Amino acid sequence: MQDFVFQNATKVIFGKGQEQAVGTEAAAYGKKLLLHYGGGSIKESGLYDRVVQSVREQGIEIIELGGVQPNPRVSLVREGISLCREHNIDFILAVGGGSVIDSAKAIAAGVKYEGDVWDFFTGKSAVTDCLPLGVVLTIPAAGSETSNGTVITAEDGWYKRATGHPSMRPRFAILNPELTYTLPAYQTACGITDMMAHILERYFTNEKNVELTDRLCEATLKTIINNAHTVLDEPENYHARAEIMWAGTVAHNDWLSTGRVGDWGSHDIEHEISGIYDIAHGAGLAIVFPAWMTYVYKHDLNRFAQFAHRVWDVEIDLNDLEKTALKGIEKTKQFFHSIGMPVSLRQVDIGDDRIDEMAKKGTERGPLGNFVKLHEEDVQKILQLAW
Ligand code: NZQ
Ligand code: ZN
C-alpha cells in the first residue's frame, strides 16, 4: 500500500426531503448566489420551486443560469463567469447532475482567474482557488458531488478534458434518493455504469497489498449490481434508490483510491467518444470498459480472476485462470447489456471512420492509463474491439 493523504471536506446531507435545508446551508457562504441548472428536469419535478423558496427564506439573492447540456460546454461556463463577476456572486449552487456540477465547478474556478478558463483544461494554467459551491444532486452517476474534478467540452475541436483542485470539492452535497424517482431508465442505467466504472478504474491497479480497498471496491460493486434491476423495475423503491445513490458518491469520493494508483484509461478513451459524438458518458463507458478489459487482462490474470470470482461469483479454475478472467469480463458486458446499455460503438450508430482520430487526439499529451500504459496504437485497437 502506498502512503496517502485523504481529505474530503464535502458535507453530505442524505435522506428524504433534505433539499429543504439548502437555504440554511447556503446562508453560511454569503448573500448572493448563482443558481445553476440543466435543461428543465428540475422545473418539471417541482424541485426548482422548493430550492428557490428555501434560499429566499434566508434572504439570499438569486441570479440564475440554466441550460447546462449533458457533456457541458465551455461557452456556458464563460457566460457563468461573466455573470458572477457582473453580480459579485458569493456562492454557486448547482442543482442537477454531473454536467451541472462540473459546469458550476469550472465557473467557480474561472471567476478567480484572469485568463481564459479553458487554460485549466489544456494544462496552460492550474486551478489554485474557487468560489465556494454547493450541490443538490438529482442523478447518482458522475460522483462530482464530492469529487475534486470537473470535465468540460470545448466546442472548438470538440475536446472533452478534465481538471481539478481540492478547492473544487463542493462545500455541501444534498442527496435525497426521492429526487431520482423521475430519472428515465436509460439515465438511471448510465449512472449505474458510470459509478461501476469509477470503481473499476481504481480496482485495476498494479499496487500490491491493498486488500482493504480491494474488498471495499468489491462490496460497493456488489451493492450496485444487487440493486440495479430493482431501481429499473421499481423506480420509486426508496431503499434501492438510496443504495444506488450512496454507492455513486462512495465510488468517487476517493475513499476507494487510498493507498493505490488507479488506471483511468477507459475514462480518457470514453471522453474522446462523448466529446465528438455527444453520447451519455455512462453509455460510452459500457462500450469501452469490456473492450479495455479484453485488451489488458493478460497483464494481471490473478487480479482479473479475483474480480471474476469475488464480484461475479465465477468459480476460480486454478488450472485455467485465463478462463476465469474471461468469464468475469463476459459477465461485466452481459450486465451492462441487461440494464439497457449499448456495448458496442455500432449500437449507438458510431462508425469506425474516426477511430484513428480519437486515438490520436486522446494520446496527444502522452500515453493513457496506469495499469497498462496505452499509446496511440493501443487506443486504436481498443476502439476497434469496442466497435
Ligand atoms: O438537464 P436536465 O433537464 O436536468 O436533465 C438531465 C440530463 O438530460 C437528466 N436528469 C438529471 N436528473 C434528473 C434528470 N431527469 C429526470 N429526473 C432527474 N432527477 O439526466 C441527463 C443527464 O444529466 P448529466 O448531469 O449529464 O448526467 P451525469 O450525472 O451522468 O453527468 C455526466 C457528466 O459528468 C462527467 C461526464 O463526463 C459527463 O460530462 N463526469 C464528471 C466527473 C467528475 N466531475 O468527477 C467524473 C465522471 O467520470 C464523469 O466524467
Ligand atoms: Zn465517469
Coordinates of C-alpha atoms and ligand atoms in Angstrom, one line a residue:
M1 CA 0.0 0.0 0.0
Q2 CA 1.3 3.5 -0.9
D3 CA 1.4 6.4 1.6
F4 CA -1.5 8.7 1.2
V5 CA -3.3 11.8 2.5
F6 CA -7.1 11.6 2.5
Q7 CA -9.2 14.7 2.9
N8 CA -12.7 15.1 1.6
A9 CA -14.4 18.1 3.1
T10 CA -17.8 17.9 1.5
K11 CA -20.6 17.8 4.0
V12 CA -23.1 15.1 2.8
I13 CA -26.7 15.6 3.8
F14 CA -28.6 12.4 2.9
G15 CA -32.2 11.5 3.1
K16 CA -35.9 12.2 2.4
G17 CA -36.8 15.9 1.9
Q18 CA -33.3 17.1 2.7
E19 CA -33.4 19.7 -0.1
Q20 CA -35.3 21.8 2.4
A21 CA -32.0 22.5 4.1
V22 CA -30.4 24.1 1.1
G23 CA -31.2 27.7 2.1
T24 CA -29.7 27.4 5.6
E25 CA -26.6 25.6 4.2
A26 CA -26.1 28.2 1.5
A27 CA -26.5 31.1 4.0
A28 CA -23.1 30.3 5.5
Y29 CA -21.4 31.5 2.3
G30 CA -22.9 34.9 1.5
K31 CA -25.9 36.9 0.4
K32 CA -25.9 36.4 -3.4
L33 CA -25.8 33.1 -5.2
L34 CA -25.7 31.8 -8.8
L35 CA -28.3 29.1 -9.2
H36 CA -27.0 26.8 -12.0
Y37 CA -29.1 24.0 -13.5
G38 CA -29.7 22.0 -16.7
G39 CA -32.4 21.6 -19.3
G40 CA -35.5 21.7 -17.3
S41 CA -35.9 18.5 -15.3
I42 CA -35.8 20.3 -12.0
K43 CA -38.7 22.6 -13.1
E44 CA -40.8 19.7 -14.2
S45 CA -40.3 17.9 -10.9
G46 CA -41.0 20.9 -8.8
L47 CA -37.5 20.8 -7.2
Y48 CA -36.7 24.2 -8.6
D49 CA -39.5 25.9 -6.7
R50 CA -38.6 24.2 -3.5
V51 CA -35.0 25.2 -3.8
V52 CA -35.8 28.8 -4.7
Q53 CA -38.2 29.1 -1.7
S54 CA -35.7 27.7 0.7
V55 CA -32.9 30.0 -0.5
R56 CA -35.2 33.1 -0.5
E57 CA -36.3 32.4 3.1
Q58 CA -32.7 33.1 4.1
G59 CA -32.8 36.5 2.4
I60 CA -30.3 35.3 -0.3
E61 CA -30.5 37.0 -3.7
I62 CA -30.6 34.6 -6.7
I63 CA -29.0 35.1 -10.1
E64 CA -29.9 32.2 -12.4
L65 CA -28.1 30.4 -15.2
G66 CA -29.9 27.3 -16.6
G67 CA -29.3 25.5 -19.8
V68 CA -26.4 23.2 -18.9
Q69 CA -26.3 20.4 -21.5
P70 CA -25.0 16.9 -20.8
N71 CA -21.3 17.0 -21.7
P72 CA -21.2 20.6 -20.5
R73 CA -19.8 23.3 -22.8
V74 CA -17.1 25.8 -22.1
S75 CA -19.2 28.6 -23.8
L76 CA -21.8 28.4 -21.0
V77 CA -19.0 28.3 -18.4
R78 CA -17.7 31.6 -19.8
E79 CA -21.2 33.1 -19.6
G80 CA -21.4 32.0 -15.9
I81 CA -18.0 33.6 -15.1
S82 CA -19.2 36.9 -16.6
L83 CA -22.5 36.7 -14.6
C84 CA -20.6 36.0 -11.4
R85 CA -18.3 39.0 -11.9
E86 CA -21.1 41.3 -13.0
H87 CA -23.2 40.5 -9.9
N88 CA -20.5 40.0 -7.4
I89 CA -21.6 36.4 -6.6
D90 CA -20.6 34.8 -3.3
F91 CA -21.6 31.2 -3.9
I92 CA -22.7 28.9 -6.7
L93 CA -25.5 26.4 -6.2
A94 CA -25.6 23.5 -8.6
V95 CA -28.9 21.7 -8.8
G96 CA -28.7 18.7 -11.1
G97 CA -26.3 16.0 -12.2
G98 CA -22.6 15.7 -13.0
S99 CA -22.9 18.1 -16.0
V100 CA -24.4 20.9 -14.0
I101 CA -22.0 20.4 -11.1
D102 CA -19.0 20.3 -13.4
S103 CA -20.1 23.4 -15.2
A104 CA -20.5 25.1 -11.7
K105 CA -17.0 24.0 -10.7
A106 CA -15.5 25.4 -13.9
I107 CA -17.3 28.7 -13.3
A108 CA -16.1 28.7 -9.7
A109 CA -12.5 28.3 -10.8
G110 CA -12.7 30.7 -13.7
V111 CA -14.1 33.6 -11.6
K112 CA -10.8 33.6 -9.6
Y113 CA -8.6 33.5 -12.8
E114 CA -7.7 36.4 -15.1
G115 CA -7.0 34.3 -18.2
D116 CA -9.4 32.1 -20.1
V117 CA -10.9 29.3 -18.2
W118 CA -10.0 26.7 -20.9
D119 CA -6.4 27.2 -19.9
F120 CA -7.1 24.9 -16.9
F121 CA -8.1 22.1 -19.2
T122 CA -5.2 22.3 -21.6
G123 CA -2.6 22.4 -18.8
K124 CA -1.6 26.0 -19.6
S125 CA -2.6 27.0 -16.1
A126 CA -3.6 25.3 -12.9
V127 CA -6.6 26.0 -10.6
T128 CA -5.5 27.5 -7.3
D129 CA -8.7 28.8 -5.8
C130 CA -12.5 28.6 -6.4
L131 CA -15.7 30.3 -5.3
P132 CA -17.4 28.1 -2.8
L133 CA -20.1 25.9 -4.3
G134 CA -22.9 23.6 -3.1
V135 CA -24.9 20.8 -4.7
V136 CA -28.4 19.4 -4.7
L137 CA -27.9 16.1 -6.6
T138 CA -30.6 14.7 -8.9
I139 CA -28.8 11.8 -10.6
P140 CA -26.3 9.3 -9.0
A141 CA -23.7 8.8 -11.6
A142 CA -20.6 11.1 -12.0
G143 CA -19.8 11.4 -8.3
S144 CA -18.9 15.1 -9.0
E145 CA -20.9 16.0 -5.8
T146 CA -17.9 15.2 -3.7
S147 CA -15.1 14.9 -6.2
N148 CA -12.3 17.5 -6.8
G149 CA -12.6 17.4 -10.6
T150 CA -14.6 18.8 -13.5
V151 CA -14.9 17.6 -17.1
I152 CA -15.8 20.2 -19.8
T153 CA -16.1 20.2 -23.5
A154 CA -14.8 22.9 -25.8
E155 CA -16.9 23.3 -28.9
D156 CA -13.8 24.4 -30.8
G157 CA -12.4 21.0 -31.8
W158 CA -14.8 19.0 -29.5
Y159 CA -12.1 18.4 -26.9
K160 CA -13.6 17.0 -23.7
R161 CA -11.0 17.5 -20.9
A162 CA -10.7 17.4 -17.1
T163 CA -9.1 19.5 -14.4
G164 CA -9.2 19.5 -10.7
H165 CA -8.2 21.1 -7.4
P166 CA -9.2 20.4 -3.7
S167 CA -10.9 23.8 -3.6
M168 CA -13.4 22.5 -6.2
R169 CA -14.9 20.0 -3.8
P170 CA -18.5 21.2 -3.0
R171 CA -18.9 22.6 0.5
F172 CA -22.1 20.5 0.9
A173 CA -24.0 18.0 -1.2
I174 CA -27.6 17.3 -0.6
L175 CA -28.6 13.7 -1.6
N176 CA -32.3 12.9 -1.5
P177 CA -32.9 9.5 -3.2
E178 CA -36.6 10.5 -3.8
L179 CA -35.3 13.2 -6.3
T180 CA -34.1 10.3 -8.5
Y181 CA -37.6 8.8 -9.0
T182 CA -38.1 10.8 -12.1
L183 CA -35.0 9.6 -13.9
P184 CA -35.6 7.9 -17.2
A185 CA -34.5 4.2 -17.1
Y186 CA -31.7 5.0 -19.6
Q187 CA -30.2 7.7 -17.4
T188 CA -30.5 5.5 -14.4
A189 CA -28.6 2.8 -16.2
C190 CA -26.0 5.3 -17.5
G191 CA -25.4 6.4 -13.9
I192 CA -25.1 2.8 -12.7
T193 CA -22.5 2.1 -15.3
D194 CA -20.5 5.3 -14.6
M195 CA -20.3 4.6 -10.9
M196 CA -19.2 1.0 -11.6
A197 CA -16.6 2.3 -13.9
H198 CA -15.3 4.7 -11.2
I199 CA -14.7 1.6 -9.0
L200 CA -13.2 -0.5 -11.8
E201 CA -10.7 2.3 -12.7
R202 CA -9.5 2.1 -9.1
Y203 CA -9.7 -1.7 -8.8
F204 CA -7.3 -2.4 -11.7
T205 CA -4.1 -1.3 -10.2
N206 CA -0.5 -2.6 -10.1
E207 CA -0.3 -1.9 -6.4
K208 CA 0.1 -5.0 -4.2
N209 CA -1.2 -5.4 -0.6
V210 CA -4.3 -3.3 -1.0
E211 CA -6.7 -5.8 0.5
L212 CA -8.9 -3.4 2.4
T213 CA -9.6 -1.2 -0.6
D214 CA -10.0 -4.2 -2.9
R215 CA -12.7 -5.5 -0.7
L216 CA -14.4 -2.1 -0.3
C217 CA -14.4 -1.8 -4.1
E218 CA -15.9 -5.3 -4.4
A219 CA -18.6 -4.6 -1.8
T220 CA -19.6 -1.4 -3.5
L221 CA -19.7 -3.1 -6.9
K222 CA -21.8 -5.9 -5.5
T223 CA -24.2 -3.4 -3.8
I224 CA -24.7 -1.6 -7.1
I225 CA -25.2 -4.9 -9.0
N226 CA -27.7 -6.2 -6.4
N227 CA -29.9 -3.0 -6.6
A228 CA -29.6 -2.1 -10.3
H229 CA -32.5 -4.1 -11.6
T230 CA -34.7 -3.1 -8.6
V231 CA -34.4 0.6 -9.4
L232 CA -35.1 -0.1 -13.1
D233 CA -38.1 -2.2 -12.3
E234 CA -39.4 -0.1 -9.4
P235 CA -38.3 3.5 -9.9
E236 CA -39.9 4.6 -6.7
N237 CA -38.3 1.9 -4.5
Y238 CA -36.7 4.3 -1.9
H239 CA -34.3 1.8 -0.3
A240 CA -32.9 0.6 -3.6
R241 CA -32.6 4.2 -4.9
A242 CA -30.8 5.1 -1.6
E243 CA -28.3 2.3 -2.0
I244 CA -27.5 3.3 -5.6
M245 CA -27.3 7.0 -4.7
W246 CA -24.8 6.5 -1.8
A247 CA -22.8 4.0 -3.9
G248 CA -22.4 6.6 -6.6
T249 CA -20.8 9.0 -4.1
V250 CA -18.7 6.3 -2.4
A251 CA -17.4 5.2 -5.8
H252 CA -15.8 8.6 -6.5
N253 CA -15.1 10.4 -3.2
D254 CA -11.5 8.9 -3.3
W255 CA -12.0 6.7 -0.3
L256 CA -11.6 3.7 -2.6
S257 CA -8.4 5.1 -4.1
T258 CA -6.5 5.4 -0.8
G259 CA -3.0 3.7 -1.0
R260 CA -3.4 2.7 -4.6
V261 CA -2.9 4.2 -8.1
G262 CA -6.0 3.9 -10.4
D263 CA -6.0 3.4 -14.1
W264 CA -8.4 5.9 -15.8
G265 CA -7.5 4.9 -19.4
S266 CA -11.1 3.8 -20.1
H267 CA -12.4 7.2 -18.9
D268 CA -10.0 9.1 -21.1
I269 CA -10.9 7.0 -24.1
E270 CA -14.6 7.5 -23.4
H271 CA -14.1 11.3 -23.2
E272 CA -13.0 11.2 -26.8
I273 CA -16.2 9.4 -27.8
S274 CA -18.6 11.6 -25.9
G275 CA -16.6 14.7 -26.8
I276 CA -17.2 14.1 -30.5
Y277 CA -20.4 12.2 -30.6
D278 CA -22.2 13.7 -27.6
I279 CA -23.4 10.4 -26.2
A280 CA -24.0 9.9 -22.5
H281 CA -20.8 9.3 -20.6
G282 CA -22.1 6.1 -18.9
A283 CA -23.2 4.6 -22.2
G284 CA -19.7 5.3 -23.6
L285 CA -18.1 3.5 -20.6
A286 CA -20.3 0.4 -21.1
I287 CA -18.9 0.3 -24.7
V288 CA -15.2 1.0 -23.7
F289 CA -14.7 -0.9 -20.5
P290 CA -15.3 -4.5 -21.7
A291 CA -13.0 -3.8 -24.7
W292 CA -10.3 -2.3 -22.4
M293 CA -10.6 -5.4 -20.2
T294 CA -10.3 -7.7 -23.1
Y295 CA -7.2 -5.9 -24.3
V296 CA -5.3 -5.8 -21.0
Y297 CA -6.4 -8.8 -18.9
K298 CA -3.3 -10.8 -19.5
H299 CA -1.3 -8.1 -17.7
D300 CA -2.5 -9.5 -14.4
L301 CA -4.5 -12.7 -14.7
N302 CA -4.7 -13.1 -10.9
R303 CA -6.4 -9.7 -10.4
F304 CA -8.9 -10.4 -13.2
A305 CA -9.6 -13.8 -11.8
Q306 CA -10.1 -12.3 -8.3
F307 CA -12.5 -9.8 -9.9
A308 CA -14.5 -12.5 -11.6
H309 CA -14.7 -14.6 -8.5
R310 CA -15.5 -12.0 -5.9
V311 CA -17.7 -9.7 -7.9
W312 CA -19.4 -12.1 -10.3
D313 CA -19.2 -15.3 -8.3
V314 CA -17.4 -17.1 -11.0
E315 CA -15.8 -20.3 -9.7
I316 CA -12.0 -20.0 -9.8
D317 CA -10.3 -22.5 -12.1
L318 CA -6.8 -22.7 -10.7
N319 CA -5.6 -24.7 -13.7
D320 CA -7.0 -22.1 -16.1
L321 CA -7.0 -18.6 -14.6
E322 CA -7.5 -17.1 -18.1
K323 CA -10.8 -18.9 -18.4
T324 CA -11.9 -17.4 -15.1
A325 CA -10.8 -14.0 -16.0
L326 CA -12.6 -14.1 -19.4
K327 CA -15.8 -15.2 -17.7
G328 CA -15.6 -12.1 -15.4
I329 CA -15.2 -9.8 -18.5
E330 CA -18.1 -11.5 -20.2
K331 CA -20.3 -11.2 -17.1
T332 CA -19.5 -7.4 -16.9
K333 CA -20.5 -7.0 -20.5
Q334 CA -23.7 -9.0 -20.1
F335 CA -24.6 -7.0 -17.0
F336 CA -24.3 -3.7 -18.9
H337 CA -26.4 -5.1 -21.7
S338 CA -29.0 -6.4 -19.2
I339 CA -29.6 -2.9 -17.8
G340 CA -30.1 -1.4 -21.3
M341 CA -26.7 -0.1 -22.1
P342 CA -25.0 -0.3 -25.5
V343 CA -21.9 -2.5 -25.5
S344 CA -20.5 -1.6 -29.0
L345 CA -20.0 1.6 -30.9
R346 CA -22.2 0.2 -33.7
Q347 CA -25.1 0.0 -31.3
V348 CA -25.0 3.8 -31.0
D349 CA -24.5 4.3 -34.7
I350 CA -20.9 5.3 -34.5
G351 CA -18.8 4.2 -37.5
D352 CA -15.2 3.2 -37.4
D353 CA -14.2 6.1 -39.6
R354 CA -13.0 8.4 -36.8
I355 CA -11.3 5.8 -34.6
D356 CA -7.8 6.8 -35.7
E357 CA -8.6 10.5 -35.0
M358 CA -9.9 9.7 -31.5
A359 CA -6.8 7.6 -30.7
K360 CA -4.5 10.4 -31.9
K361 CA -6.4 13.2 -30.0
G362 CA -6.6 11.1 -26.8
T363 CA -2.9 10.5 -26.7
E364 CA -1.7 14.0 -27.7
R365 CA -0.4 14.7 -24.2
G366 CA 1.1 11.2 -23.7
P367 CA 0.0 7.6 -23.1
L368 CA -3.3 6.9 -21.2
G369 CA -3.8 4.7 -18.2
N370 CA -1.6 3.3 -15.5
F371 CA -2.4 -0.4 -15.1
V372 CA -1.2 -0.7 -18.7
K373 CA 0.2 2.3 -20.5
L374 CA -1.8 2.9 -23.7
H375 CA -0.2 4.5 -26.7
E376 CA -2.0 5.7 -29.8
E377 CA -2.0 2.3 -31.5
D378 CA -3.3 0.6 -28.3
V379 CA -6.2 3.0 -28.1
Q380 CA -6.9 2.3 -31.8
K381 CA -7.0 -1.4 -31.1
I382 CA -9.3 -0.9 -28.0
L383 CA -11.7 1.2 -30.1
Q384 CA -11.7 -1.4 -32.8
L385 CA -12.5 -4.1 -30.2
A386 CA -15.3 -1.8 -29.0
W387 CA -16.7 -1.3 -32.5
Ligands
NZQ1 O1 -30.6 18.8 -17.9 P1 -31.7 18.2 -17.2 O2 -33.0 18.7 -17.7 O3 -31.6 18.4 -15.7 O4 -31.7 16.6 -17.5 C1 -30.7 15.7 -17.1 C2 -29.8 15.3 -18.3 O5 -30.6 15.3 -19.5 C3 -31.3 14.4 -16.7 N1 -31.7 14.4 -15.3 C4 -30.8 14.6 -14.2 N2 -31.5 14.4 -13.1 C5 -32.8 14.0 -13.4 C6 -32.9 14.1 -14.8 N3 -34.0 13.8 -15.5 C7 -35.1 13.5 -14.7 N4 -35.1 13.4 -13.4 C8 -33.9 13.7 -12.7 N5 -33.9 13.6 -11.4 O6 -30.3 13.5 -16.9 C9 -29.5 13.9 -18.0 C10 -28.0 13.6 -17.7 O7 -27.5 14.5 -16.8 P2 -26.0 14.7 -16.5 O8 -25.8 15.7 -15.5 O9 -25.3 14.9 -17.8 O10 -25.5 13.2 -16.0 P3 -24.3 12.7 -15.2 O11 -24.5 13.0 -13.8 O12 -24.1 11.4 -15.7 O13 -23.1 13.7 -15.6 C11 -22.3 13.3 -16.8 C12 -21.1 14.3 -16.9 O14 -20.2 14.2 -15.8 C13 -18.9 13.9 -16.3 C14 -19.2 13.2 -17.5 O15 -18.0 13.2 -18.4 C15 -20.3 13.9 -18.1 O16 -19.9 15.1 -18.8 N6 -18.1 13.3 -15.2 C16 -17.7 14.1 -14.2 C17 -16.9 13.6 -13.2 C18 -16.4 14.4 -12.1 N7 -16.6 15.7 -12.1 O17 -15.9 13.9 -11.1 C19 -16.4 12.2 -13.2 C20 -17.1 11.3 -14.2 O18 -16.2 10.3 -14.6 C21 -17.6 12.0 -15.4 O19 -16.5 12.1 -16.4
ZN2 ZN -17.2 8.6 -15.1

